[in-house]
Coordinates of C-alpha atoms in Angstrom, one line a residue:
M3 CA -2.3 7.7 -15.5
P4 CA 1.4 7.9 -16.6
A5 CA 3.9 8.3 -13.9
S6 CA 5.0 11.6 -15.4
E7 CA 1.6 13.1 -14.5
R8 CA 1.8 12.0 -10.9
I9 CA 3.1 14.1 -8.1
P10 CA 6.0 12.9 -6.0
S11 CA 5.1 11.9 -2.4
R12 CA 6.6 13.8 0.4
R13 CA 8.3 11.5 2.8
V14 CA 6.1 11.1 5.8
T15 CA 6.6 8.3 8.4
G16 CA 5.4 7.0 11.7
A17 CA 2.8 9.1 13.5
D18 CA 3.0 11.8 11.0
A19 CA 2.0 9.4 8.2
L20 CA -0.9 8.1 10.3
E21 CA -2.2 11.6 11.1
L22 CA -2.0 12.6 7.4
L23 CA -3.8 9.5 6.3
A24 CA -6.5 9.7 8.9
H25 CA -7.2 13.5 8.7
G26 CA -5.9 14.7 5.3
E27 CA -8.2 15.6 2.4
L28 CA -8.4 12.7 -0.1
T29 CA -8.5 13.5 -3.8
V30 CA -9.0 10.5 -6.1
R31 CA -6.5 10.5 -9.0
G32 CA -7.4 7.1 -10.7
R33 CA -8.2 3.5 -10.2
I34 CA -5.7 0.6 -10.1
R35 CA -7.5 -1.7 -12.6
E36 CA -5.6 -4.9 -11.9
A37 CA -7.1 -5.2 -8.5
S38 CA -10.1 -7.5 -7.9
N39 CA -11.7 -5.0 -5.5
A40 CA -12.0 -1.2 -5.9
V41 CA -8.6 0.3 -5.3
L42 CA -8.1 4.0 -5.8
L43 CA -4.9 6.0 -6.0
C44 CA -5.3 9.2 -4.2
D45 CA -3.5 12.3 -3.0
V46 CA -3.9 13.1 0.7
A47 CA -3.2 16.6 1.8
R48 CA -3.2 18.4 5.2
G49 CA -1.6 21.8 5.5
D50 CA 1.8 21.7 3.8
E51 CA 1.9 17.9 3.9
L52 CA 1.1 16.0 0.7
A53 CA 1.5 12.3 -0.2
E54 CA 0.1 9.6 -2.3
C55 CA -2.0 6.8 -0.9
V56 CA -4.2 3.9 -1.7
Y57 CA -7.9 4.0 -0.7
K58 CA -10.0 0.9 -0.7
P59 CA -13.7 1.7 0.1
V60 CA -15.7 -1.0 1.8
A61 CA -18.4 -0.4 -0.8
G62 CA -16.1 -1.6 -3.5
E63 CA -15.3 -5.0 -1.9
R64 CA -16.5 -8.2 -3.6
P65 CA -18.2 -10.7 -1.3
L66 CA -16.2 -13.8 -0.3
W67 CA -17.7 -17.0 0.8
D68 CA -15.4 -17.5 3.8
F69 CA -15.2 -13.9 5.1
P70 CA -18.0 -11.7 6.4
D71 CA -19.1 -9.0 3.9
G72 CA -17.6 -5.6 4.4
T73 CA -14.7 -6.6 6.6
L74 CA -11.7 -6.6 4.3
A75 CA -10.7 -2.9 5.0
Q76 CA -10.7 -3.6 8.8
R77 CA -8.5 -6.6 8.3
E78 CA -6.0 -4.6 6.3
V79 CA -5.7 -2.2 9.3
A80 CA -5.5 -5.0 11.7
A81 CA -2.5 -6.5 9.7
F82 CA -0.8 -3.1 10.0
E83 CA -1.4 -3.0 13.8
V84 CA 0.1 -6.5 14.2
S85 CA 3.0 -5.6 12.0
E86 CA 3.7 -2.5 14.1
A87 CA 3.6 -4.6 17.2
T88 CA 6.3 -6.9 15.9
G89 CA 8.6 -3.9 15.4
W90 CA 9.4 -5.0 11.9
G91 CA 7.3 -2.4 10.1
L92 CA 6.4 -4.7 7.2
V93 CA 3.1 -3.1 6.3
P94 CA 2.8 0.5 5.1
P95 CA 1.0 3.0 7.4
T96 CA -2.7 2.1 7.2
V97 CA -5.8 3.6 8.7
L98 CA -9.6 3.2 8.6
R99 CA -11.4 6.4 7.6
D100 CA -14.2 8.0 5.7
G101 CA -13.5 8.9 2.1
P102 CA -15.1 10.0 -1.1
Y103 CA -16.9 6.7 -1.4
G104 CA -17.5 6.0 2.2
E105 CA -15.5 4.2 4.9
G106 CA -12.5 2.3 3.7
M107 CA -8.8 1.5 4.2
C108 CA -6.3 4.2 3.4
Q109 CA -2.6 3.2 3.1
L110 CA 0.5 5.2 2.3
W111 CA 1.7 4.6 -1.3
V112 CA 5.1 2.8 -1.5
D113 CA 7.5 3.7 -4.3
A114 CA 8.7 0.2 -5.3
V115 CA 11.9 -0.8 -7.1
T116 CA 10.8 -2.4 -10.3
D117 CA 14.2 -3.4 -11.7
E118 CA 17.5 -4.6 -10.4
A119 CA 19.1 -1.2 -10.8
G120 CA 16.3 0.6 -9.1
D121 CA 15.8 2.9 -12.0
G122 CA 12.1 2.1 -12.1
A123 CA 11.3 3.4 -8.6
G124 CA 8.2 5.5 -8.6
D125 CA 7.4 4.7 -12.3
T126 CA 4.6 2.2 -11.6
D127 CA 1.6 3.2 -13.8
L128 CA -2.0 2.6 -12.8
E129 CA -2.3 0.3 -15.7
Q130 CA 1.1 -1.1 -16.6
D131 CA 1.2 -2.3 -20.2
D132 CA 4.9 -2.6 -21.0
D133 CA 7.5 -5.3 -20.4
R134 CA 8.9 -4.0 -17.1
P135 CA 9.1 -6.6 -14.3
P136 CA 6.6 -6.1 -11.5
P137 CA 7.7 -4.9 -8.1
G138 CA 9.2 -7.8 -6.1
A139 CA 10.2 -9.7 -9.3
E140 CA 13.8 -10.1 -8.0
L141 CA 12.6 -11.9 -5.0
L142 CA 10.9 -14.7 -6.9
A143 CA 12.0 -16.9 -9.8
L144 CA 11.2 -19.9 -11.9
V145 CA 14.3 -22.0 -12.6
D146 CA 14.9 -25.0 -14.8
A147 CA 16.6 -27.1 -12.1
D148 CA 15.8 -29.6 -9.4
E149 CA 17.3 -27.6 -6.6
P150 CA 17.4 -23.9 -5.8
G151 CA 20.7 -22.1 -6.3
E152 CA 22.7 -20.4 -3.6
G153 CA 20.7 -17.7 -1.9
W154 CA 17.3 -19.1 -2.9
K155 CA 14.7 -21.3 -1.2
A156 CA 12.5 -23.8 -3.1
V157 CA 8.7 -23.5 -2.9
G158 CA 7.7 -26.3 -5.3
R159 CA 7.3 -27.1 -9.0
A160 CA 4.9 -25.1 -11.1
E161 CA 3.5 -25.7 -14.6
I162 CA 4.8 -23.3 -17.2
G163 CA 2.9 -24.5 -20.2
G164 CA 3.6 -27.1 -22.9
G165 CA 3.6 -29.9 -20.3
R166 CA 6.7 -28.5 -18.8
T167 CA 7.4 -27.5 -15.1
A168 CA 9.9 -25.3 -13.4
L169 CA 11.0 -24.9 -9.8
L170 CA 9.4 -21.9 -8.1
V171 CA 11.9 -20.3 -5.7
H172 CA 12.1 -17.2 -3.5
A173 CA 15.1 -15.4 -2.2
D174 CA 16.7 -16.5 1.1
D175 CA 16.2 -12.9 2.3
P176 CA 15.8 -12.1 6.0
R177 CA 13.1 -9.5 5.1
L178 CA 11.0 -12.2 3.4
R179 CA 11.6 -14.5 6.4
R180 CA 10.2 -11.9 8.8
L181 CA 7.2 -11.5 6.4
S182 CA 6.6 -15.3 6.4
V183 CA 6.4 -15.2 10.2
L184 CA 4.0 -12.3 10.1
D185 CA 1.8 -14.1 7.5
A186 CA 1.7 -17.2 9.8
V187 CA 0.6 -15.0 12.7
I188 CA -2.2 -13.1 10.8
N189 CA -3.2 -16.2 8.8
N190 CA -2.7 -14.6 5.4
G191 CA -4.7 -16.4 2.8
D192 CA -3.2 -14.5 -0.2
R193 CA 0.5 -13.8 -0.1
K194 CA 1.3 -13.4 -3.8
G195 CA 4.4 -12.2 -5.5
G196 CA 2.7 -8.9 -6.5
H197 CA 2.1 -8.2 -2.9
L198 CA 5.8 -7.8 -2.2
L199 CA 7.1 -4.3 -2.5
P200 CA 10.9 -3.6 -2.2
A201 CA 11.0 0.1 -1.4
T202 CA 13.7 2.5 -2.7
D203 CA 15.1 2.8 0.8
G204 CA 15.9 -1.0 1.0
R205 CA 12.9 -1.9 3.1
L206 CA 10.4 -4.6 2.1
F207 CA 6.7 -4.1 2.5
G208 CA 3.8 -6.5 2.1
I209 CA 0.4 -5.2 1.0
D210 CA -3.1 -6.5 0.3
H211 CA -4.1 -8.1 3.7
G212 CA -7.8 -8.2 3.3
V213 CA -8.1 -12.0 3.6
T214 CA -6.4 -12.4 7.0
F215 CA -7.3 -13.3 10.6
N216 CA -9.8 -16.0 9.7
S217 CA -10.4 -18.3 12.7
E218 CA -9.8 -21.4 10.4
D219 CA -6.4 -22.2 8.9
K220 CA -6.2 -20.3 5.6
L221 CA -2.5 -19.7 5.2
R222 CA -1.7 -19.6 1.4
T223 CA 1.7 -18.1 0.5
L224 CA 4.6 -18.2 -1.9
L225 CA 7.0 -18.1 1.1
W226 CA 7.1 -21.7 2.0
G227 CA 10.9 -22.0 1.6
W228 CA 11.5 -22.1 5.4
A229 CA 8.7 -24.6 6.1
G230 CA 9.7 -26.8 9.0
D231 CA 12.9 -24.8 9.7
P232 CA 13.6 -23.6 13.2
L233 CA 12.4 -20.0 13.9
T234 CA 15.2 -17.5 14.3
A235 CA 15.9 -16.1 17.8
E236 CA 14.7 -12.7 16.5
A237 CA 11.3 -14.2 15.5
T238 CA 11.0 -16.1 18.8
G239 CA 11.5 -12.8 20.7
V240 CA 8.9 -11.0 18.6
L241 CA 6.4 -13.8 19.2
R242 CA 6.9 -13.5 22.9
S243 CA 6.3 -9.7 22.7
L244 CA 3.1 -10.4 20.8
T245 CA 2.0 -12.8 23.5
E246 CA 2.3 -10.0 26.1
A247 CA 0.5 -7.5 23.8
L248 CA -2.3 -9.9 23.1
V249 CA -3.4 -10.5 26.7
E250 CA -7.1 -9.6 27.4
D251 CA -6.4 -6.0 28.2
G252 CA -3.2 -5.7 26.2
A253 CA -2.4 -2.8 24.0
L254 CA -2.6 -4.8 20.8
T255 CA -5.8 -6.5 21.8
L256 CA -7.5 -3.1 22.4
R257 CA -6.4 -1.8 19.0
L258 CA -7.6 -5.0 17.3
A259 CA -11.0 -5.2 19.1
P260 CA -12.8 -2.7 16.8
L261 CA -11.3 -4.4 13.7
I262 CA -11.8 -8.2 14.0
T263 CA -14.0 -10.4 16.1
A264 CA -13.3 -11.8 19.6
D265 CA -13.1 -15.3 18.1
E266 CA -10.5 -14.1 15.6
I267 CA -8.4 -12.5 18.3
T268 CA -8.6 -15.7 20.3
A269 CA -7.4 -17.6 17.1
L270 CA -4.6 -15.1 16.7
R271 CA -3.4 -15.8 20.2
G272 CA -3.6 -19.5 19.5
R273 CA -1.4 -19.1 16.3
V274 CA 1.2 -17.1 18.2
A275 CA 1.3 -19.8 21.0
A276 CA 1.5 -22.6 18.5
L277 CA 4.5 -21.0 16.7
L278 CA 6.3 -20.5 20.0
R279 CA 5.5 -24.1 21.2
D280 CA 6.7 -25.7 17.9
G281 CA 9.6 -23.3 17.4
R282 CA 9.4 -23.8 13.7
H283 CA 8.0 -22.2 10.6
P284 CA 4.7 -23.8 9.8
E285 CA 4.2 -26.3 7.0
P286 CA 1.3 -26.7 4.7
S287 CA -1.6 -28.4 6.4
G288 CA -2.8 -30.4 3.4
E289 CA -6.3 -29.3 4.1
W290 CA -6.1 -26.1 2.0
P291 CA -4.3 -25.2 -1.2
P292 CA -1.0 -23.9 0.1
I293 CA -0.2 -21.5 -2.8
P294 CA -2.5 -18.7 -3.9
W295 CA -3.8 -18.5 -7.5
P296 CA -2.7 -16.8 -9.5
P297 CA 0.6 -16.8 -7.7
V298 CA 1.7 -13.4 -9.0

């Protein structure tokens, strides 16, 4: 579906966005074909409010060997809840609701900047077949060098074909650094470059959080540039707030209880405690591939 045929979203935020997503009428406009699971672009309307959203029905999830069947949508909502509890707002408004193909995750669409000038905002087709860079491309790069340049953090060397390698780097951006902390907290097993959405208002969002909250260490990410570095004072304060919210009858615990298991909530508390105890960004464990594939 070309962008010219899509309607612009009205700007809805906060509680208004959640109400619209949860109770608005969903109309499917098309399927995002690049996704491994069923991902549908929809209009959601309620009264005079209208916006675009992404709807991922549970029925369209592919089984995974290391996650219980039919739980990815709930994990996406749980990631939003934790993001909101941090105060960073790194995940677009997300709810669990019934839709045209049954229960699923419904998330507000983000108009992402697709080029340096921002002229591509809102022009992402359902099936992109041109040479435009994907959203988030300015945050990641492959460089023919041994060290990252100023303003960049090294992830590691990557094969680029013909027996050659290049250094994979990401921007030394405080928004990315916050997201790397969130990923460590929720145990994100799939932080790819295509899951980074710089919004037209300057905010950065992370999407696609279905493979999160596993009780075992599954952290796989492109954001290893701060591995071993001390956490910022801001991050430490956020982790302390999460500790309080995750007590047995804490507000966050109660919101997560219908979405993930008790064991997974216990593991979540353990990850927050470990980050506070160590005071540093985590490093790859060596027991699991540290970078997702494909990385973009």
